[in-house]
Coordinates of C-alpha atoms in Angstrom, one line a residue:
M1 CA -4.5 -3.5 55.0
S2 CA -5.9 -7.0 56.6
D3 CA -7.7 -9.2 53.9
A4 CA -11.5 -8.4 55.2
K5 CA -11.0 -4.1 55.5
K6 CA -9.9 -5.4 51.6
Q7 CA -12.7 -7.7 51.5
L8 CA -14.7 -4.0 52.8
E9 CA -13.2 -2.2 50.3
Y10 CA -14.1 -4.2 47.4
W11 CA -18.0 -4.2 48.2
L12 CA -17.5 -0.5 48.7
G13 CA -16.2 -0.1 45.0
D14 CA -17.6 -2.3 42.8
S15 CA -21.1 -2.3 41.1
Y16 CA -22.4 -4.9 42.2
F17 CA -24.5 -4.0 45.6
D18 CA -26.7 -1.8 45.7
E19 CA -25.7 1.4 47.2
E20 CA -28.5 0.7 50.6
T21 CA -25.6 -2.4 51.0
K22 CA -22.9 0.8 50.9
Q23 CA -24.5 2.9 53.2
E24 CA -25.0 0.6 55.7
L25 CA -20.9 -1.0 55.1
L26 CA -20.2 3.4 55.1
S27 CA -21.4 2.9 58.5
I28 CA -19.2 0.6 60.0
R29 CA -16.4 1.0 58.3
N30 CA -14.4 3.2 60.8
D31 CA -14.5 0.7 63.5
E32 CA -12.2 -2.3 62.6
A33 CA -13.8 -5.1 65.2
E34 CA -17.5 -4.3 63.4
V35 CA -15.8 -4.8 59.5
E36 CA -13.2 -8.3 60.6
D37 CA -16.2 -9.8 62.3
R38 CA -18.1 -9.4 58.7
F39 CA -15.5 -10.3 56.5
Y40 CA -13.2 -12.2 57.8
R41 CA -14.7 -15.9 56.0
E42 CA -17.9 -16.8 54.5
L43 CA -20.5 -17.6 56.1
E44 CA -20.3 -21.5 57.1
F45 CA -22.4 -24.8 56.3
G46 CA -23.0 -26.3 59.9
T47 CA -25.2 -28.5 60.7
G48 CA -28.2 -26.7 60.3
G49 CA -26.3 -25.5 56.7
L50 CA -26.3 -21.4 56.1
R51 CA -26.8 -19.2 58.2
G52 CA -25.7 -16.0 60.2
V53 CA -26.8 -12.7 61.4
I54 CA -28.4 -10.6 58.9
G55 CA -26.8 -7.7 56.9
A56 CA -24.0 -6.9 54.9
G57 CA -20.6 -8.5 54.4
T58 CA -19.6 -12.1 53.4
N59 CA -19.5 -13.4 57.0
R60 CA -23.1 -12.2 56.9
M61 CA -27.0 -13.3 55.3
N62 CA -27.9 -11.2 53.1
K63 CA -29.5 -11.4 49.3
Y64 CA -25.3 -11.3 48.1
T65 CA -23.8 -14.3 49.8
V66 CA -27.8 -16.0 49.3
R67 CA -27.6 -15.5 45.4
K68 CA -23.2 -16.9 46.1
A69 CA -24.7 -20.2 47.1
S70 CA -27.7 -20.7 45.3
Q71 CA -25.6 -20.5 42.1
G72 CA -22.9 -23.1 44.0
L73 CA -26.0 -25.1 44.5
A74 CA -27.1 -24.2 40.8
N75 CA -23.5 -25.5 39.5
Y76 CA -23.9 -29.2 42.1
I77 CA -26.3 -29.9 41.1
K78 CA -25.7 -29.1 37.6
K79 CA -22.7 -31.3 38.0
N80 CA -24.2 -33.9 40.3
G81 CA -27.8 -34.5 40.3
G82 CA -27.9 -36.0 36.8
A83 CA -29.7 -35.6 32.9
D84 CA -32.5 -34.3 34.1
A85 CA -32.2 -32.5 37.4
A86 CA -32.3 -29.3 36.0
K87 CA -36.6 -30.5 35.3
R88 CA -36.7 -32.1 38.0
G89 CA -35.9 -28.7 40.4
V90 CA -35.9 -27.4 43.7
A91 CA -38.7 -26.7 46.3
I92 CA -37.9 -23.8 48.2
S93 CA -40.1 -22.3 51.1
F94 CA -39.6 -19.5 53.6
D95 CA -40.3 -19.2 57.7
C96 CA -41.5 -15.5 59.2
R97 CA -38.1 -13.9 59.7
K98 CA -37.1 -11.6 58.1
F99 CA -36.4 -11.1 54.3
S100 CA -37.2 -14.8 54.6
P101 CA -39.6 -14.1 51.5
E102 CA -36.8 -11.9 49.4
F103 CA -34.2 -14.3 50.6
A104 CA -36.9 -17.8 48.9
D105 CA -37.1 -15.6 45.8
E106 CA -33.6 -14.9 45.3
T107 CA -32.9 -18.2 45.4
A108 CA -35.3 -18.5 43.1
L109 CA -34.1 -16.8 41.0
C110 CA -30.7 -17.3 41.3
L111 CA -31.2 -21.3 40.3
A112 CA -33.6 -20.2 37.3
A113 CA -30.9 -17.6 35.9
N114 CA -29.3 -21.0 35.6
G115 CA -32.3 -23.4 33.8
I116 CA -33.1 -24.6 37.5
K117 CA -37.1 -24.8 38.3
A118 CA -38.3 -23.0 41.1
Y119 CA -41.3 -24.8 43.3
V120 CA -41.7 -21.8 45.4
S121 CA -44.4 -21.7 48.8
D122 CA -46.9 -19.3 47.7
I123 CA -46.9 -18.3 51.3
L124 CA -44.2 -19.1 55.1
R125 CA -44.9 -22.3 55.3
P126 CA -42.9 -25.1 57.9
T127 CA -39.8 -27.0 57.4
P128 CA -40.8 -30.5 57.7
E129 CA -43.6 -28.9 54.7
L130 CA -40.6 -28.6 52.8
S131 CA -39.1 -31.5 53.0
F132 CA -42.6 -33.5 52.2
A133 CA -43.4 -31.1 49.6
L134 CA -39.6 -31.1 47.5
R135 CA -40.0 -35.2 47.2
E136 CA -43.8 -34.8 46.1
F137 CA -43.0 -32.8 43.5
G138 CA -39.4 -35.2 43.1
C139 CA -37.4 -32.6 43.1
I140 CA -33.6 -33.0 43.3
A141 CA -32.9 -30.7 46.2
G142 CA -34.7 -28.2 48.4
V143 CA -34.5 -24.8 50.2
M144 CA -36.2 -23.5 53.4
I145 CA -34.7 -19.7 54.4
T146 CA -35.0 -20.1 57.9
A147 CA -32.6 -19.9 60.9
S148 CA -35.4 -22.2 63.8
H149 CA -35.3 -20.8 67.2
N150 CA -32.1 -18.1 66.6
P151 CA -32.6 -14.3 67.9
P152 CA -34.6 -11.7 65.4
E153 CA -31.6 -11.5 63.8
Y154 CA -30.6 -14.8 62.4
N155 CA -31.8 -15.9 59.0
G156 CA -30.9 -19.1 57.0
Y157 CA -30.8 -21.3 54.7
K158 CA -30.9 -24.9 54.8
V159 CA -29.9 -27.4 52.1
Y160 CA -32.2 -30.9 51.3
W161 CA -30.9 -33.1 48.4
E162 CA -34.0 -35.0 46.3
D163 CA -34.0 -37.9 49.5
G164 CA -36.3 -34.6 51.6
A165 CA -33.0 -34.9 54.4
Q166 CA -30.9 -32.4 55.0
I167 CA -27.9 -32.5 52.9
T168 CA -24.6 -34.8 54.2
P169 CA -22.3 -36.1 52.7
P170 CA -20.8 -35.4 50.2
H171 CA -23.1 -33.1 48.4
D172 CA -22.8 -31.5 51.7
T173 CA -19.4 -31.0 51.4
G174 CA -19.6 -30.8 47.5
I175 CA -22.4 -27.7 47.4
I176 CA -20.0 -25.7 49.8
S177 CA -16.7 -26.5 46.9
E178 CA -18.8 -25.3 44.9
V179 CA -19.6 -21.9 46.6
T180 CA -16.5 -21.5 47.3
A181 CA -14.8 -22.4 44.0
I182 CA -16.8 -18.4 43.4
T183 CA -14.3 -15.6 43.4
D184 CA -16.0 -12.7 41.6
Y185 CA -19.9 -12.4 42.7
H186 CA -20.0 -11.3 39.0
D187 CA -20.4 -14.8 37.9
V188 CA -23.5 -15.1 40.0
K189 CA -26.8 -14.8 37.9
T190 CA -30.2 -14.2 38.0
M191 CA -32.8 -12.6 36.3
S192 CA -36.0 -11.1 36.9
K193 CA -39.0 -12.5 38.3
E194 CA -41.5 -12.1 34.9
D195 CA -39.0 -14.0 32.9
A196 CA -38.2 -17.0 34.9
I197 CA -42.1 -17.0 35.3
A198 CA -42.7 -16.4 31.9
A199 CA -40.1 -19.4 31.2
G200 CA -41.9 -21.9 33.3
L201 CA -38.8 -21.3 36.0
Y202 CA -40.1 -20.3 38.6
V203 CA -44.2 -22.2 40.3
S204 CA -45.5 -21.2 43.5
F205 CA -47.7 -24.4 45.5
G206 CA -49.6 -23.8 47.9
E207 CA -53.0 -25.2 49.6
E208 CA -51.9 -29.0 47.1
I209 CA -49.3 -29.7 49.0
D210 CA -51.2 -28.4 52.1
D211 CA -54.3 -30.9 52.1
K212 CA -51.4 -34.1 50.7
Y213 CA -49.3 -33.0 53.9
M214 CA -52.2 -33.6 55.9
V215 CA -53.7 -36.8 54.6
E216 CA -49.7 -38.1 55.1
L217 CA -49.6 -36.8 58.9
K218 CA -53.2 -38.4 60.1
K219 CA -51.9 -41.6 58.5
Q220 CA -49.9 -41.0 62.0
I221 CA -53.1 -42.0 64.2
I222 CA -53.1 -45.1 66.1
H223 CA -56.3 -44.7 67.7
K224 CA -58.7 -42.5 66.6
D225 CA -61.7 -44.2 68.3
V226 CA -60.2 -42.8 71.3
I227 CA -59.3 -39.1 70.2
D228 CA -63.3 -38.8 69.0
E229 CA -64.5 -40.3 72.7
M230 CA -61.8 -37.7 74.3
A231 CA -61.8 -35.3 72.7
D232 CA -63.6 -32.6 74.6
K233 CA -63.0 -33.1 78.0
F234 CA -59.6 -32.1 77.4
T235 CA -57.8 -28.5 77.1
I236 CA -54.8 -27.9 75.1
V237 CA -53.1 -24.3 74.6
Y238 CA -50.9 -24.1 72.1
S239 CA -48.4 -21.7 70.6
P240 CA -46.6 -20.7 66.7
F241 CA -44.1 -18.3 68.3
H242 CA -45.0 -15.6 65.6
G243 CA -44.2 -18.5 63.2
T244 CA -45.3 -20.8 60.4
G245 CA -46.9 -23.7 62.8
N246 CA -49.8 -21.8 62.9
L247 CA -51.9 -23.2 60.5
P248 CA -51.0 -26.3 59.4
V249 CA -50.7 -27.1 63.6
R250 CA -54.8 -26.2 63.8
R251 CA -56.0 -27.3 60.6
V252 CA -54.2 -31.1 62.1
L253 CA -56.0 -31.1 65.9
K254 CA -59.5 -30.3 64.3
E255 CA -59.6 -31.9 61.2
L256 CA -59.4 -34.5 64.0
G257 CA -62.4 -34.0 66.3
F258 CA -60.1 -32.3 69.5
K259 CA -62.7 -29.4 70.1
N260 CA -61.0 -27.5 73.1
V261 CA -57.5 -26.5 71.4
F262 CA -56.9 -22.3 72.4
V263 CA -53.8 -20.4 70.6
V264 CA -52.4 -17.6 73.0
P265 CA -53.5 -14.2 70.6
E266 CA -50.1 -12.2 71.6
Q267 CA -48.1 -15.3 69.3
E268 CA -50.3 -16.2 66.9
L269 CA -49.5 -14.3 63.5
P270 CA -46.0 -13.8 61.6
D271 CA -43.8 -11.7 63.4
P272 CA -39.7 -11.1 62.5
E273 CA -39.7 -9.3 65.6
F274 CA -40.6 -11.7 68.1
T275 CA -42.1 -9.1 69.7
T276 CA -43.3 -10.8 72.8
L277 CA -40.6 -13.3 72.9
A278 CA -36.8 -12.6 73.9
Y279 CA -35.9 -16.0 72.6
P280 CA -38.3 -17.6 70.3
N281 CA -36.9 -21.1 71.6
P282 CA -39.3 -24.3 72.7
E283 CA -36.2 -24.8 75.2
D284 CA -36.4 -21.4 76.3
P285 CA -39.0 -21.3 80.0
K286 CA -39.4 -17.4 79.1
A287 CA -40.7 -18.2 76.1
F288 CA -44.0 -20.5 78.0
E289 CA -45.2 -16.9 79.3
L290 CA -47.7 -16.0 78.0
A291 CA -48.8 -19.6 76.9
L292 CA -48.6 -21.1 80.4
K293 CA -50.7 -17.7 82.0
L294 CA -53.5 -18.6 78.7
A295 CA -53.5 -22.4 80.0
K296 CA -53.5 -21.2 84.0
E297 CA -57.1 -19.0 82.5
K298 CA -58.5 -22.2 80.8
D299 CA -57.0 -25.0 83.2
A300 CA -55.5 -26.6 79.7
D301 CA -54.0 -30.3 80.4
I302 CA -51.1 -29.5 78.2
V303 CA -49.5 -26.5 76.4
L304 CA -47.1 -26.9 73.1
A305 CA -45.5 -24.2 71.4
T306 CA -43.4 -23.9 68.0
D307 CA -40.9 -22.4 66.7
P308 CA -40.9 -20.2 63.8
D309 CA -40.1 -22.8 61.6
A310 CA -41.7 -25.6 62.9
D311 CA -39.6 -28.4 63.4
R312 CA -39.5 -28.4 67.2
L313 CA -42.1 -28.6 69.9
G314 CA -42.2 -27.4 73.7
I315 CA -44.1 -28.9 75.6
Y316 CA -45.2 -28.4 79.9
A317 CA -48.3 -30.9 81.4
K318 CA -50.2 -30.4 84.2
D319 CA -49.2 -31.8 87.7
N320 CA -53.1 -33.0 88.6
K321 CA -51.5 -33.2 92.2
T322 CA -49.8 -30.4 93.0
G323 CA -51.9 -27.8 90.4
E324 CA -48.5 -26.9 88.6
Y325 CA -47.2 -26.9 84.7
V326 CA -44.3 -29.2 85.1
A327 CA -41.8 -28.5 81.6
F328 CA -40.4 -31.3 79.9
T329 CA -37.4 -31.1 78.1
G330 CA -36.7 -32.4 74.3
N331 CA -36.3 -35.3 75.7
M332 CA -38.6 -36.2 77.8
S333 CA -41.5 -35.6 75.3
G334 CA -39.6 -37.5 72.3
M335 CA -39.3 -40.6 75.0
L336 CA -42.9 -40.0 75.4
I337 CA -44.3 -40.1 71.9
G338 CA -41.5 -42.8 71.4
D339 CA -42.7 -44.7 74.0
Y340 CA -46.8 -44.6 73.0
I341 CA -45.8 -45.6 69.7
L342 CA -44.1 -49.0 70.0
R343 CA -46.5 -49.8 72.6
E344 CA -49.8 -49.5 70.6
R345 CA -47.8 -50.3 67.1
Q346 CA -46.9 -53.5 69.3
A347 CA -50.8 -54.2 70.8
T348 CA -52.3 -53.1 67.4
G349 CA -50.3 -55.2 65.3
T350 CA -49.8 -52.6 63.3
M351 CA -45.4 -52.4 63.7
P352 CA -43.8 -52.7 60.5
A353 CA -41.3 -55.6 59.7
N354 CA -37.4 -55.2 60.7
P355 CA -38.7 -52.1 62.6
A356 CA -36.0 -49.0 63.8
F357 CA -35.7 -46.4 66.1
V358 CA -32.7 -43.9 65.2
T359 CA -31.4 -41.3 67.7
T360 CA -28.2 -39.2 68.0
I361 CA -25.1 -39.8 70.1
V362 CA -26.5 -37.0 72.5
T363 CA -30.4 -38.3 72.9
T364 CA -30.9 -39.8 76.3
N365 CA -29.6 -42.9 76.7
M366 CA -33.4 -43.8 77.5
A367 CA -33.7 -44.4 74.6
R368 CA -31.3 -47.7 73.6
V369 CA -33.6 -49.0 77.0
V370 CA -37.5 -48.1 75.6
A371 CA -36.0 -50.0 72.1
E372 CA -34.7 -52.4 73.3
K373 CA -38.2 -53.1 75.5
Y374 CA -40.5 -53.0 72.3
G375 CA -36.9 -55.4 70.0
L376 CA -36.1 -52.6 67.4
H377 CA -33.2 -52.1 66.1
Y378 CA -31.4 -49.1 67.6
I379 CA -29.0 -46.8 65.8
E380 CA -27.3 -44.0 66.5
V381 CA -25.3 -41.1 64.6
L382 CA -24.1 -37.6 64.3
T383 CA -25.8 -35.4 66.3
G384 CA -28.5 -33.0 63.4
F385 CA -31.0 -34.5 62.5
K386 CA -30.1 -34.9 59.0
Y387 CA -28.4 -38.2 59.9
I388 CA -31.4 -38.7 61.0
G389 CA -33.4 -39.2 58.3
E390 CA -30.2 -40.1 55.8
Q391 CA -30.8 -43.9 57.5
I392 CA -34.4 -44.1 55.9
K393 CA -32.8 -43.6 52.8
L394 CA -30.4 -46.3 53.2
F395 CA -33.0 -48.1 54.3
E396 CA -34.4 -47.4 51.5
Q397 CA -32.2 -48.3 49.1
N398 CA -31.4 -51.9 50.2
G399 CA -35.1 -52.9 50.3
Q400 CA -36.4 -52.6 53.1
S401 CA -33.6 -53.3 55.4
H402 CA -35.3 -52.0 57.9
N403 CA -37.8 -50.0 58.1
Y404 CA -38.0 -46.6 60.0
V405 CA -40.7 -46.2 63.2
F406 CA -39.3 -43.0 64.7
G407 CA -36.9 -41.2 65.6
L408 CA -35.3 -38.2 67.8
E409 CA -33.3 -35.8 69.2
E410 CA -32.4 -34.1 72.9
S411 CA -33.0 -30.2 71.0
Y412 CA -36.8 -31.0 71.0
G413 CA -37.2 -32.9 68.1
C414 CA -38.7 -35.7 66.5
L415 CA -40.3 -37.6 64.0
A416 CA -43.1 -40.7 63.7
G417 CA -43.2 -42.0 59.6
T418 CA -41.3 -40.3 56.7
H419 CA -43.5 -38.6 54.9
A420 CA -41.2 -35.8 55.8
R421 CA -37.7 -36.8 55.8
D422 CA -36.9 -34.0 59.2
K423 CA -37.9 -33.7 62.2
D424 CA -41.9 -32.0 62.6
A425 CA -43.2 -31.3 65.3
V426 CA -46.4 -30.7 63.6
V427 CA -46.7 -34.4 63.6
A428 CA -44.9 -34.5 67.3
V429 CA -48.3 -32.1 67.9
M430 CA -50.8 -34.2 66.7
M431 CA -49.4 -37.5 68.6
L432 CA -48.5 -35.7 71.9
C433 CA -52.2 -35.1 71.6
E434 CA -53.7 -38.2 71.0
L435 CA -51.4 -39.7 73.7
A436 CA -52.9 -37.2 76.4
A437 CA -56.2 -38.5 75.3
F438 CA -55.1 -41.4 75.3
Y439 CA -53.8 -41.3 78.9
K440 CA -56.6 -38.9 80.3
K441 CA -58.9 -42.0 79.7
Q442 CA -56.9 -44.1 81.5
G443 CA -57.3 -41.6 84.7
K444 CA -54.1 -40.6 84.0
S445 CA -52.4 -36.7 83.5
V446 CA -49.4 -36.1 80.6
W447 CA -46.7 -35.7 83.5
D448 CA -48.7 -39.3 85.4
A449 CA -47.4 -41.2 81.9
M450 CA -44.1 -39.9 82.3
I451 CA -43.3 -40.5 85.9
D452 CA -44.9 -44.2 84.7
M453 CA -41.6 -44.3 82.4
Y454 CA -39.3 -43.1 84.7
E455 CA -40.4 -46.0 87.5
E456 CA -40.3 -48.5 84.6
Y457 CA -37.3 -47.2 82.6
G458 CA -34.8 -45.4 84.5
Y459 CA -34.9 -42.0 85.6
Y460 CA -33.1 -40.7 82.5
K461 CA -31.6 -36.8 83.1
E462 CA -30.0 -34.7 81.1
G463 CA -28.5 -31.2 80.7
Q464 CA -26.1 -29.4 78.6
Y465 CA -23.6 -26.0 79.3
S466 CA -22.6 -23.6 76.7
I467 CA -19.9 -21.7 75.9
T468 CA -19.6 -18.9 73.9
M469 CA -17.1 -16.8 71.8
K470 CA -17.6 -14.8 69.3
G471 CA -15.8 -14.1 66.4
K472 CA -12.5 -14.8 65.2
E473 CA -10.6 -14.7 68.7
G474 CA -13.2 -17.3 70.0
A475 CA -13.1 -19.4 67.0
E476 CA -10.1 -20.4 68.2
Q477 CA -10.4 -20.0 71.7
I478 CA -13.1 -23.4 70.9
A479 CA -10.3 -25.4 68.6
A480 CA -8.0 -24.7 71.3
L481 CA -10.1 -26.1 74.5
M482 CA -11.1 -29.2 71.8
D483 CA -7.5 -29.7 71.2
R484 CA -6.8 -30.0 74.8
L485 CA -9.4 -32.4 75.6
R486 CA -8.5 -34.9 72.7
S487 CA -5.1 -35.0 73.1
N488 CA -4.6 -35.6 77.5
P489 CA -8.8 -37.2 77.7
P490 CA -9.5 -36.9 81.6
K491 CA -10.2 -40.3 83.1
E492 CA -13.0 -38.5 85.6
F493 CA -15.4 -35.7 86.0
G494 CA -15.5 -35.8 89.7
S495 CA -17.2 -39.2 91.3
F496 CA -17.8 -39.9 87.3
K497 CA -15.0 -42.8 86.3
V498 CA -14.3 -42.0 82.4
V499 CA -15.6 -46.2 81.2
E500 CA -15.2 -45.5 77.2
F501 CA -13.5 -42.1 75.2
R502 CA -14.3 -41.4 71.8
D503 CA -12.7 -38.7 68.9
Y504 CA -15.4 -38.4 66.7
K505 CA -13.1 -37.0 64.6
T506 CA -11.0 -40.3 64.4
G507 CA -13.5 -42.1 64.5
K508 CA -11.5 -44.2 67.1
T509 CA -12.9 -45.0 70.5
L510 CA -10.3 -45.8 73.8
D511 CA -11.7 -48.7 76.7
M512 CA -9.7 -46.6 79.6
A513 CA -9.9 -49.6 81.6
T514 CA -7.8 -52.0 79.5
G515 CA -6.3 -49.5 76.4
K516 CA -8.3 -51.5 73.6
E517 CA -8.9 -49.2 70.4
G518 CA -11.9 -49.9 68.4
Q519 CA -14.1 -47.6 65.7
T520 CA -16.7 -44.8 66.2
G521 CA -18.4 -46.7 63.5
L522 CA -19.9 -42.9 62.0
P523 CA -18.1 -40.4 60.2
T524 CA -15.2 -37.7 61.1
S525 CA -16.8 -35.2 63.0
N526 CA -15.7 -32.6 65.9
V527 CA -16.9 -34.4 68.5
L528 CA -16.3 -36.8 71.6
Y529 CA -17.6 -38.7 73.6
F530 CA -16.9 -39.9 77.3
A531 CA -19.1 -43.0 78.4
L532 CA -19.6 -42.9 82.3
D533 CA -20.2 -44.9 85.4
N534 CA -23.7 -45.8 85.9
D535 CA -25.0 -45.0 82.5
A536 CA -23.4 -41.6 83.0
W537 CA -21.7 -39.3 79.7
C538 CA -20.6 -36.1 78.7
C539 CA -19.9 -34.9 75.2
A540 CA -18.2 -31.8 73.7
R541 CA -19.2 -30.2 70.1
P542 CA -18.3 -26.8 69.1
S543 CA -22.0 -25.5 67.5
G544 CA -21.8 -25.3 63.7
T545 CA -24.6 -22.8 63.5
E546 CA -22.9 -20.3 66.5
P547 CA -20.3 -19.3 68.0
K548 CA -20.5 -21.0 71.1
I549 CA -19.1 -24.5 72.0
K550 CA -21.6 -27.6 73.7
F551 CA -21.4 -29.6 76.8
Y552 CA -23.8 -32.4 76.5
M553 CA -24.7 -34.9 79.4
G554 CA -26.8 -37.1 81.1
V555 CA -26.8 -39.6 83.8
K556 CA -29.3 -41.8 85.3
G557 CA -30.9 -41.4 89.2
T558 CA -33.5 -43.4 91.1
G559 CA -35.5 -40.5 91.5
L560 CA -36.3 -36.9 90.6
E561 CA -34.6 -35.5 93.4
D562 CA -31.8 -38.1 92.8
A563 CA -31.5 -37.3 88.7
D564 CA -31.3 -33.7 90.0
K565 CA -28.4 -33.9 91.8
L566 CA -26.6 -36.0 90.1
Q567 CA -27.2 -33.7 86.7
K568 CA -25.6 -30.8 89.5
E569 CA -22.8 -33.6 90.7
L570 CA -21.5 -33.9 86.7
T571 CA -21.8 -29.8 85.3
D572 CA -19.9 -28.4 88.6
A573 CA -17.3 -32.0 87.5
V574 CA -17.4 -30.6 83.4
K575 CA -17.3 -26.9 84.7
A576 CA -13.8 -27.8 87.2
V577 CA -12.2 -30.2 84.2
I578 CA -12.6 -27.5 81.6
G579 CA -11.1 -24.9 83.1

């Protein structure tokens, strides 16, 4: 009998698992492939924490795997959080997905049964607000129940540490070690909600955190006078994609005085099925269909959408010359916001001393050029916004050696300010609307402003190519492909010559011309990076949350058409190299 089958039989035979779970497992008992996929492993922490398809099994999101993760977190907190860790507690929030409120309660009640206080959001709230809340309460950790932009069948469990950022080494490996050390589900503690409330270990939070979060957001505004002048002269269309952004985004825009804000009615309210969306991801052009329809009706200047947990922002902007709406990538919108903040902070004398700009190794190379122009300390970190958030903590620990001003990653996430330590689509919406008002006053559209940036810094264009390989066999194929590229790195991708090869797993860099080796200077990660000539690049990285391998790439062209052409050439070359 296979290990997966043994696990299945254990779940079916043990009294710990409820009847509903057993009935679900009985329905797939004779499907060997399904049994293997559900039980061949435990759900693992990746860059996004714990994430998986909802269902019964060790490789699924369900109340038992959530409890087990929470017990592991509780054990880690008690061992590594200090004497007052239990009293400081854990903040918990959740999004609109199936079982999100239930998983939040399962988390809280497991922690409470371990004597750890839980602060639980009374309604669904965004990921960045969870990051803010845990610091506001002085918690040792936080948990966000969300699968971000994944399809409806997914849910997830993001863990944050006391600084408000997602867990990084050593906490991530420490927590997962505690989780995997639990081999008997009977060792997982829980208690009733009534008992937890009576013991003062389950506390709801709500509007008081919303109010404080709004105050912090509005501190990032640079030109309130321009907003006041232009607030009724341009039009915004917004969709929360059925998620957590609806209330905070509308509130902050209303409080700032923006007048013409139209919310896509079909996508306004929470919907765990995401009925109007095939894929609730602002990176997907199809997700904007309803928003763009409304934009054309209202003659909107900008079209905005936040993903279900409101940490990512997608935008379209009207091109006044053609009347069409132009899609922005995360690199484009992030750089537009970043350039605006840096320029206007410098112009108004509000730039802090020793300012820093933080980005990731797979984000546009334009970030480096912009940071250099404004004299900011420029830092590149591993993929995952948790490493950007970590830099804020390191600055604080080093006596404010630098002051964080802005950070972005390519996957539609950025953060202005330090109120949160994760990407924040609510503050991104706010800054995007401010800069839209600023440029409108100058007679420019947001798209005009983007073209101005390209003209000044170069026509940088980025893209991705992904290969999905599901199940155990897929994981083995991904590992084999990475091993091949690592042991025999290509010297060129088509006409693009490899200038430097970086292997973040070994921590080594290789100058392809001289053969000289160096160090990446970053933590170990299963990532391969190829710096190419003419400021182009390619990076290979297996996803930590999905069964796929991603190839990120970027080029620098002389115009929009040239950048498109170079990007296609590089994508085709990457496909040829990997076979």
